[in-house]
Tab-separated table of C-alpha atoms and ligand atoms in Angstrom:
chain	number	residue	atom	x	y	z
M	1	MET	CA	18.451	-1.790	3.612
M	2	LEU	CA	18.456	-4.621	6.139
M	3	VAL	CA	15.010	-5.839	5.333
M	4	SER	CA	15.666	-6.889	1.753
M	5	LYS	CA	18.491	-9.181	2.849
M	6	GLU	CA	16.967	-10.623	5.947
M	7	ILE	CA	13.352	-11.252	5.119
M	8	LYS	CA	12.589	-14.403	3.225
M	9	PHE	CA	8.956	-14.148	2.299
M	10	THR	CA	7.108	-17.263	1.405
M	11	PHE	CA	3.518	-16.189	2.236
M	12	PHE	CA	1.964	-19.487	1.298
M	13	ASP	CA	4.539	-22.024	0.187
M	14	LEU	CA	3.484	-22.146	-3.396
M	15	TYR	CA	3.128	-18.422	-3.524
M	16	LEU	CA	6.840	-17.798	-3.152
M	17	THR	CA	7.641	-20.167	-5.977
M	18	LEU	CA	5.188	-18.260	-8.106
M	19	MET	CA	6.583	-14.889	-7.064
M	20	THR	CA	10.229	-15.789	-7.627
M	21	THR	CA	9.524	-17.313	-10.979
M	22	SER	CA	7.575	-14.147	-11.887
M	23	ILE	CA	4.450	-16.134	-12.634
M	24	LYS	CA	1.381	-13.962	-12.237
M	25	PRO	CA	-0.308	-14.284	-8.855
M	26	ASP	CA	-3.503	-15.435	-10.525
M	27	HIS	CA	-1.803	-18.829	-10.645
M	28	LEU	CA	-2.145	-18.724	-6.875
M	29	ASN	CA	-5.664	-19.898	-7.551
M	30	SER	CA	-4.585	-23.421	-8.355
M	31	TRP	CA	-3.245	-23.842	-4.848
M	32	LEU	CA	-6.294	-22.258	-3.271
M	33	ASP	CA	-8.612	-24.161	-5.536
M	34	THR	CA	-10.427	-21.148	-6.873
M	35	ASP	CA	-10.851	-19.744	-10.333
M	36	LEU	CA	-10.611	-16.114	-9.238
M	37	LYS	CA	-8.442	-13.702	-11.168
M	38	THR	CA	-6.491	-12.577	-8.118
M	39	PHE	CA	-6.048	-13.470	-4.468
M	40	ILE	CA	-9.064	-12.223	-2.482
M	41	ILE	CA	-9.706	-11.939	1.236
M	42	ALA	CA	-13.303	-10.956	1.967
M	43	GLY	CA	-15.765	-10.930	4.817
M	44	PRO	CA	-17.458	-8.537	7.185
M	45	CYS	CA	-15.770	-5.685	8.995
M	46	SER	CA	-16.903	-7.363	12.237
M	47	VAL	CA	-18.254	-10.751	13.173
M	48	GLU	CA	-21.680	-9.872	14.593
M	49	THR	CA	-23.769	-13.022	14.940
M	50	GLU	CA	-23.273	-16.689	14.184
M	51	GLU	CA	-25.895	-16.454	11.468
M	52	GLN	CA	-24.308	-13.356	9.897
M	53	ILE	CA	-20.869	-14.933	9.557
M	54	HIS	CA	-22.205	-18.272	8.299
M	55	THR	CA	-24.541	-16.663	5.749
M	56	THR	CA	-21.779	-14.353	4.502
M	57	ALA	CA	-19.194	-17.156	4.363
M	58	LYS	CA	-21.548	-19.418	2.442
M	59	ALA	CA	-22.247	-16.732	-0.152
M	60	LEU	CA	-18.566	-15.779	-0.504
M	61	SER	CA	-17.496	-19.368	-0.874
M	62	SER	CA	-20.084	-19.864	-3.606
M	63	TYR	CA	-18.015	-17.264	-5.516
M	64	HIS	CA	-14.808	-19.149	-4.676
M	65	ILE	CA	-13.396	-16.516	-2.299
M	66	PRO	CA	-10.559	-18.374	-0.564
M	67	VAL	CA	-10.198	-16.390	2.670
M	68	LEU	CA	-12.901	-15.220	5.101
M	69	ARG	CA	-12.023	-12.135	7.144
M	70	GLY	CA	-13.858	-10.932	10.240
M	71	GLY	CA	-13.057	-8.397	12.960
M	72	ILE	CA	-13.318	-9.786	16.481
M	73	TRP	CA	-11.717	-6.914	18.418
M	74	LYS	CA	-12.447	-3.610	16.716
M	75	PRO	CA	-10.158	-0.628	17.287
M	76	ARG	CA	-12.776	2.143	17.211
M	77	THR	CA	-11.727	5.765	16.932
M	78	ARG	CA	-14.190	6.985	19.566
M	79	PRO	CA	-15.547	5.074	22.554
M	80	GLY	CA	-19.168	3.999	22.493
M	81	SER	CA	-19.101	2.250	19.092
M	82	PHE	CA	-19.399	-1.498	18.588
M	83	THR	CA	-16.036	-2.974	19.610
M	84	GLY	CA	-16.551	-6.509	18.357
M	85	LEU	CA	-17.749	-9.694	20.011
M	86	GLY	CA	-14.413	-10.725	21.487
M	87	THR	CA	-13.560	-14.379	22.018
M	88	LYS	CA	-17.128	-15.568	21.518
M	89	GLY	CA	-16.981	-14.557	17.859
M	90	ILE	CA	-13.681	-16.281	17.009
M	91	GLN	CA	-15.043	-19.805	17.009
M	92	TRP	CA	-18.001	-18.735	14.861
M	93	LEU	CA	-15.589	-17.289	12.314
M	94	ALA	CA	-13.259	-20.310	12.387
M	95	ASP	CA	-16.212	-22.694	12.028
M	96	ALA	CA	-17.871	-20.671	9.243
M	97	ALA	CA	-14.610	-20.682	7.280
M	98	LYS	CA	-14.059	-24.401	7.765
M	99	ALA	CA	-17.667	-25.281	6.928
M	100	ASN	CA	-17.246	-23.469	3.625
M	101	ASN	CA	-13.779	-24.674	2.761
M	102	MET	CA	-12.189	-21.271	3.342
M	103	LYS	CA	-9.247	-19.991	5.391
M	104	SER	CA	-10.062	-17.610	8.252
M	105	ALA	CA	-8.350	-14.269	8.957
M	106	VAL	CA	-8.587	-12.031	12.053
M	107	GLU	CA	-7.007	-8.741	13.172
M	108	VAL	CA	-4.939	-9.053	16.343
M	109	ALA	CA	-3.643	-6.226	18.529
M	110	THR	CA	-2.397	-7.959	21.688
M	111	ALA	CA	-0.597	-11.159	22.740
M	112	GLN	CA	-3.903	-12.381	24.210
M	113	HIS	CA	-5.633	-11.953	20.833
M	114	VAL	CA	-2.915	-14.054	19.210
M	115	GLU	CA	-3.324	-16.751	21.815
M	116	ASP	CA	-7.126	-16.777	21.467
M	117	CYS	CA	-6.885	-17.036	17.663
M	118	LEU	CA	-4.384	-19.884	17.809
M	119	LYS	CA	-6.636	-21.735	20.226
M	120	ALA	CA	-9.632	-21.315	17.913
M	121	GLY	CA	-7.667	-22.529	14.853
M	122	ILE	CA	-7.658	-19.254	12.896
M	123	ASP	CA	-5.461	-19.604	9.780
M	124	ILE	CA	-4.221	-16.075	9.070
M	125	LEU	CA	-3.708	-13.032	11.325
M	126	TRP	CA	-3.337	-9.408	10.390
M	127	ILE	CA	-2.042	-6.360	12.190
M	128	GLY	CA	-4.271	-3.307	11.765
M	129	ALA	CA	-3.160	0.186	10.796
M	130	ARG	CA	-3.625	1.506	14.320
M	131	SER	CA	-1.324	-1.208	15.666
M	132	THR	CA	1.392	-0.983	13.012
M	133	VAL	CA	2.131	2.561	14.226
M	134	SER	CA	3.205	1.267	17.629
M	135	PRO	CA	6.504	-0.631	17.892
M	136	PHE	CA	5.468	-1.797	21.395
M	137	VAL	CA	2.222	-3.320	20.112
M	138	VAL	CA	3.915	-4.942	17.103
M	139	GLN	CA	6.697	-6.323	19.300
M	140	GLU	CA	4.164	-7.791	21.720
M	141	ILE	CA	2.407	-9.534	18.815
M	142	ALA	CA	5.738	-10.689	17.364
M	143	ASP	CA	6.790	-12.192	20.709
M	144	ALA	CA	3.469	-14.023	21.004
M	145	LEU	CA	4.027	-15.473	17.529
M	146	ARG	CA	7.447	-17.010	18.229
M	147	GLY	CA	7.464	-20.615	17.069
M	148	VAL	CA	4.212	-20.204	15.146
M	149	ASP	CA	4.125	-20.834	11.392
M	150	MET	CA	1.198	-18.983	9.885
M	151	PRO	CA	0.693	-16.109	7.429
M	152	ILE	CA	0.757	-12.646	8.995
M	153	LEU	CA	-0.502	-9.648	7.051
M	154	ILE	CA	0.693	-6.201	8.062
M	155	LYS	CA	-1.373	-3.161	7.179
M	156	ASN	CA	0.364	0.144	6.590
M	157	PRO	CA	0.547	2.461	9.609
M	158	ILE	CA	-2.114	5.202	9.605
M	159	ASN	CA	0.580	7.799	8.848
M	160	PRO	CA	2.588	7.640	5.598
M	161	ASP	CA	5.817	6.377	7.164
M	162	ILE	CA	7.448	3.577	5.174
M	163	GLU	CA	10.133	3.022	7.821
M	164	LEU	CA	7.482	2.326	10.441
M	165	TRP	CA	5.803	-0.138	8.068
M	166	ILE	CA	9.103	-1.871	7.282
M	167	GLY	CA	9.974	-1.877	10.994
M	168	ALA	CA	6.746	-3.737	11.795
M	169	ILE	CA	7.477	-6.263	9.021
M	170	GLU	CA	10.985	-6.755	10.420
M	171	ARG	CA	9.692	-7.291	13.954
M	172	ILE	CA	7.342	-10.021	12.745
M	173	ASN	CA	9.984	-11.584	10.517
M	174	HIS	CA	12.607	-11.541	13.294
M	175	ALA	CA	10.178	-13.583	15.402
M	176	GLY	CA	10.596	-16.333	12.811
M	177	ILE	CA	7.527	-15.663	10.664
M	178	THR	CA	8.240	-15.981	6.951
M	179	LYS	CA	4.733	-16.023	5.504
M	180	ILE	CA	4.274	-12.270	5.427
M	181	ALA	CA	2.317	-9.912	3.208
M	182	ALA	CA	1.719	-6.159	3.442
M	183	ILE	CA	-1.651	-4.458	3.018
M	184	HIS	CA	-2.076	-0.926	1.662
M	185	ARG	CA	-5.214	0.545	3.291
M	186	GLY	CA	-4.444	4.231	2.722
M	187	PHE	CA	-3.292	6.949	5.130
M	188	SER	CA	-5.349	9.191	7.357
M	189	GLN	CA	-5.430	12.920	6.712
M	190	TYR	CA	-6.829	15.896	8.562
M	191	GLU	CA	-8.642	17.529	5.651
M	192	LYS	CA	-11.643	15.544	4.426
M	193	ASN	CA	-11.361	14.380	0.856
M	194	THR	CA	-12.907	11.798	-1.445
M	195	TYR	CA	-11.254	8.973	0.450
M	196	ARG	CA	-11.624	7.780	4.004
M	197	ASN	CA	-7.893	7.022	3.994
M	198	THR	CA	-6.017	8.552	1.104
M	199	PRO	CA	-4.036	6.057	-0.948
M	200	ASN	CA	-0.407	6.938	-1.475
M	201	TRP	CA	0.624	4.433	-4.117
M	202	ASN	CA	4.274	5.515	-4.028
M	203	ILE	CA	4.681	4.003	-0.585
M	204	PRO	CA	3.574	0.410	-1.298
M	205	LEU	CA	5.403	0.565	-4.638
M	206	GLU	CA	8.562	1.665	-2.837
M	207	LEU	CA	8.003	-1.184	-0.377
M	208	LYS	CA	7.828	-3.593	-3.321
M	209	ARG	CA	11.082	-2.180	-4.671
M	210	LEU	CA	12.830	-2.549	-1.311
M	211	VAL	CA	11.440	-6.013	-0.585
M	212	PRO	CA	10.851	-7.531	-4.019
M	213	ASN	CA	9.388	-10.850	-2.843
M	214	LEU	CA	6.907	-9.329	-0.447
M	215	PRO	CA	3.327	-9.815	-1.617
M	216	VAL	CA	1.406	-6.544	-1.317
M	217	ILE	CA	-2.361	-6.587	-1.081
M	218	CYS	CA	-4.709	-3.601	-1.361
M	219	ASP	CA	-7.658	-2.906	0.959
M	220	PRO	CA	-10.005	-0.719	-1.123
M	221	SER	CA	-12.714	-0.775	1.584
M	222	HIS	CA	-10.695	1.177	4.138
M	223	ILE	CA	-9.228	3.437	1.437
M	224	CYS	CA	-12.651	4.376	0.057
M	225	GLY	CA	-14.947	4.381	3.101
M	226	SER	CA	-17.932	3.939	0.795
M	227	ILE	CA	-18.660	1.424	-1.913
M	228	ASP	CA	-18.727	3.774	-4.941
M	229	LEU	CA	-14.982	3.975	-5.480
M	230	ILE	CA	-14.105	0.402	-4.516
M	231	PRO	CA	-14.127	-0.956	-8.113
M	232	HIS	CA	-11.921	1.918	-9.287
M	233	ILE	CA	-9.371	1.445	-6.486
M	234	SER	CA	-9.401	-2.338	-6.939
M	235	GLN	CA	-8.649	-1.944	-10.641
M	236	LYS	CA	-5.941	0.618	-9.903
M	237	ALA	CA	-4.291	-1.863	-7.510
M	238	MET	CA	-4.356	-4.527	-10.217
M	239	ASP	CA	-2.885	-2.078	-12.740
M	240	LEU	CA	-0.045	-1.431	-10.285
M	241	ASN	CA	0.619	-5.168	-9.988
M	242	PHE	CA	-0.681	-5.649	-6.448
M	243	ASP	CA	-0.939	-9.303	-5.448
M	244	GLY	CA	-4.475	-9.361	-4.129
M	245	LEU	CA	-7.348	-7.504	-2.480
M	246	MET	CA	-8.929	-7.455	0.968
M	247	ILE	CA	-12.519	-6.276	0.614
M	248	GLU	CA	-15.190	-6.041	3.289
M	249	SER	CA	-18.331	-7.970	2.487
M	250	HIS	CA	-21.505	-8.545	4.495
M	251	TYR	CA	-24.617	-10.435	3.419
M	252	ASP	CA	-26.616	-7.304	4.299
M	253	PRO	CA	-24.384	-4.225	4.770
M	254	SER	CA	-27.383	-2.054	5.746
M	255	ILE	CA	-27.519	-3.770	9.147
M	256	ALA	CA	-23.749	-3.971	9.726
M	257	LEU	CA	-22.592	-2.803	13.153
M	258	SER	CA	-19.372	-1.253	11.824
M	259	ASP	CA	-18.234	0.206	8.491
M	260	LYS	CA	-21.638	-0.393	6.867
M	261	ASP	CA	-20.983	2.073	4.025
M	262	GLN	CA	-17.917	0.291	2.708
M	263	GLN	CA	-19.115	-3.318	2.646
M	264	LEU	CA	-20.237	-5.000	-0.550
M	265	LYS	CA	-22.821	-7.722	-0.762
M	266	PRO	CA	-21.149	-11.003	-1.805
M	267	ALA	CA	-22.825	-10.850	-5.240
M	268	GLU	CA	-21.567	-7.282	-5.739
M	269	LEU	CA	-18.070	-8.426	-4.839
M	270	ALA	CA	-18.334	-11.282	-7.325
M	271	ARG	CA	-19.361	-8.800	-10.029
M	272	LEU	CA	-16.408	-6.566	-9.155
M	273	ILE	CA	-13.980	-9.483	-9.444
M	274	GLU	CA	-15.567	-10.535	-12.709
M	275	HIS	CA	-14.923	-7.074	-14.167
M	276	LEU	CA	-11.339	-6.738	-12.963
M	277	ILE	CA	-8.816	-6.504	-15.748
M	278	ILE	CA	-5.670	-8.367	-14.783
M	279	ARG	CA	-2.688	-7.202	-16.773
M	280	ASP	CA	0.457	-9.169	-17.437
M	281	ILE	CA	3.719	-8.006	-15.916
M	282	ASP	CA	5.477	-9.034	-19.100
M	283	SER	CA	4.689	-10.262	-22.583
M	284	GLU	CA	6.198	-12.859	-24.852
M	285	ASN	CA	5.079	-10.898	-27.885
M	286	ILE	CA	8.262	-9.937	-29.775
M	287	GLU	CA	6.717	-6.841	-31.361
M	288	PHE	CA	5.589	-5.590	-27.944
M	289	LYS	CA	9.020	-6.261	-26.436
M	290	ASP	CA	10.781	-4.385	-29.274
M	291	GLN	CA	8.517	-1.385	-28.973
M	292	LEU	CA	8.897	-1.334	-25.183
M	293	LEU	CA	12.667	-1.511	-25.502
M	294	ARG	CA	12.693	1.332	-28.042
M	295	LEU	CA	10.575	3.572	-25.814
M	296	ARG	CA	12.603	2.716	-22.717
M	297	THR	CA	15.880	3.467	-24.511
M	298	GLU	CA	14.525	6.875	-25.469
M	299	ILE	CA	13.322	7.508	-21.911
M	300	ASP	CA	16.736	6.511	-20.511
M	301	LYS	CA	18.468	8.873	-22.905
M	302	ILE	CA	16.215	11.782	-21.910
M	303	ASP	CA	16.644	11.028	-18.195
M	304	PHE	CA	20.426	11.193	-18.529
M	305	GLU	CA	20.150	14.452	-20.463
M	306	VAL	CA	17.940	15.862	-17.702
M	307	LEU	CA	20.537	14.849	-15.098
M	308	GLU	CA	23.330	16.470	-17.104
M	309	LEU	CA	21.303	19.670	-17.425
M	310	ILE	CA	20.655	19.701	-13.684
M	311	ALA	CA	24.384	19.197	-13.051
M	312	SER	CA	25.178	22.166	-15.360
M	313	ARG	CA	22.605	24.275	-13.535
M	314	LEU	CA	24.124	23.402	-10.176
M	315	LYS	CA	27.592	24.319	-11.436
M	316	LEU	CA	26.241	27.811	-12.176
M	317	ILE	CA	24.755	27.847	-8.676
M	318	GLN	CA	28.219	27.232	-7.258
M	319	GLU	CA	29.518	30.194	-9.279
M	320	ILE	CA	26.685	32.456	-8.237
M	321	GLY	CA	27.293	31.462	-4.609
M	322	ILE	CA	30.925	32.563	-4.818
M	323	TYR	CA	29.886	35.793	-6.488
M	324	LYS	CA	27.256	36.553	-3.827
M	325	LYS	CA	29.768	35.803	-1.091
M	326	GLU	CA	32.383	38.149	-2.585
M	327	ASN	CA	29.785	40.864	-2.823
M	328	ASN	CA	28.264	40.141	0.595
M	329	ILE	CA	24.790	39.410	-0.781
M	330	THR	CA	22.237	37.067	0.892
M	331	ILE	CA	21.713	33.609	-0.564
M	332	PHE	CA	17.933	33.827	-0.596
M	333	GLN	CA	16.353	36.543	-2.702
M	334	PRO	CA	12.555	36.468	-2.331
M	335	GLU	CA	11.879	38.428	-5.520
M	336	ARG	CA	14.049	36.161	-7.670
M	337	TRP	CA	12.441	33.073	-6.096
M	338	ALA	CA	8.930	34.392	-6.791
M	339	GLN	CA	9.944	35.195	-10.371
M	340	ILE	CA	11.374	31.688	-10.864
M	341	VAL	CA	8.209	30.036	-9.564
M	342	GLU	CA	5.870	32.193	-11.657
M	343	SER	CA	7.829	31.978	-14.902
M	344	ARG	CA	8.316	28.192	-14.649
M	345	LYS	CA	4.643	27.673	-13.825
M	346	LYS	CA	3.641	29.785	-16.818
M	347	TYR	CA	5.988	28.030	-19.222
M	348	GLY	CA	5.056	24.629	-17.789
M	349	LYS	CA	1.431	25.384	-18.521
M	350	GLU	CA	2.244	26.314	-22.117
M	351	ILE	CA	3.934	22.965	-22.672
M	352	HIS	CA	1.197	21.071	-20.807
M	353	LEU	CA	3.041	20.113	-17.639
M	354	SER	CA	1.021	19.948	-14.436
M	355	GLU	CA	1.461	22.866	-12.064
M	356	GLU	CA	1.887	20.447	-9.172
M	357	MET	CA	4.802	18.728	-10.863
M	358	ILE	CA	6.443	22.023	-11.832
M	359	LEU	CA	6.158	23.275	-8.240
M	360	ASP	CA	7.632	20.053	-6.838
M	361	LEU	CA	10.482	20.181	-9.318
M	362	VAL	CA	11.278	23.859	-8.849
M	363	LYS	CA	11.215	23.484	-5.056
M	364	LEU	CA	13.499	20.448	-5.202
M	365	ILE	CA	16.055	22.248	-7.364
M	366	HIS	CA	15.794	25.399	-5.276
M	367	ARG	CA	16.427	23.452	-2.079
M	368	GLU	CA	19.591	22.003	-3.574
M	369	SER	CA	20.685	25.457	-4.790
M	370	ILE	CA	20.256	26.911	-1.314
M	371	SER	CA	22.226	24.074	0.197
M	372	ILE	CA	25.101	24.487	-2.304
M	373	GLN	CA	25.240	28.232	-1.743
M	374	THR	CA	25.114	27.787	2.029
M	375	LYS	CA	28.181	25.552	1.815
M	376	VAL	CA	29.953	28.148	-0.365
M	377	MET	CA	29.124	30.937	2.126
M	378	GLN	CA	30.295	28.934	5.104
M	379	ASP	CA	33.553	27.771	3.505
M	380	GLU	CA	36.499	29.755	4.784
I	1	PEP	C1	-10.406	-3.527	9.493
I	1	PEP	O1	-9.802	-4.167	8.611
I	1	PEP	O2	-11.569	-3.743	9.818
I	1	PEP	C2	-9.689	-2.392	10.119
I	1	PEP	C3	-9.967	-1.982	11.336
I	1	PEP	O3	-8.809	-1.873	9.280
I	1	PEP	P1	-7.648	-0.773	9.476
I	1	PEP	O4	-6.653	-1.370	10.421
I	1	PEP	O5	-7.124	-0.668	8.072
I	1	PEP	O6	-8.273	0.503	9.961
I	2	MN	MN1	-13.661	-2.216	8.848
């Protein structure tokens, strides 16, 4: 994949050194002069008044939060909602951050937004989920950033499309930006569920695999939509080795003009950070390393056995395909398929495997079987 070769991520200069030497991101704190356990961006969904942003910034900085976020142009789903203060709010945000020794971060969606933020001295920009979906919008932002050297954070697109996310990262990187990080803020879904935007952890983890040096941050506020689950999602992100969190915080969420249900008071945020458990990616403990190696060797062995069994199964599929062809029988047999699904589900349950996993597995193998038999049928 192009991206892993071409993108040289440095985020903040020291950050890259830390990432490539596999030092835990909590060491990032020394550079940012904070004693937090992980990299945190916090601040209100929207900048609303000069007093609101200054009061919030002051409180957040008293808890050593290094970066102050604030929405200036709000992409609202339906017209009629508060759409942000526009340019008037940018200077308030920039000043509030500076006055409290913080960096400032703003969402941009057009070239004009980029220009306005640069003029006001904003330190970090991010591209929102509704913009990442549009290559035109991302390209416009990328073009406006040419020659600029500042961190750009790219939220996942609203739909679970990793290529679209990577494409947006590439567009920004090809404009010469190297200080890039991705933000997982969940994906929208039609059916209502516990989350405002359902997290799909496989996607950011796959992104990390494809682009190993890319810092990936989690945005629990936009995943959860309400404050109850924010600690749980924040901890989950830490357990999955995310590099930081972006969390909405307002000095009084009850009067917030947007996303009031998902903003924490600064003191609540501080408590959340205090309770986060930050796990090590590795350990120097010899006993731990030995045990891990033993378990991994066993897992590897089983995985290869599973692959060999699947290969044997597919060989039989080839044979059955030839047999069906000779006897002029259809590939797909609904009764046999139903019997396979039911019997595997039943057995899976007996040996405590989740039905969801069994169904995924059976469907995957069945799809391959159909494809093998189709080839057999079509071969002259
Ligand atoms: C936001 O961060 O306030 C925002 C609009 O987020 P998202 O792009 O994730 O919807
Ligand atoms: Mn918001």
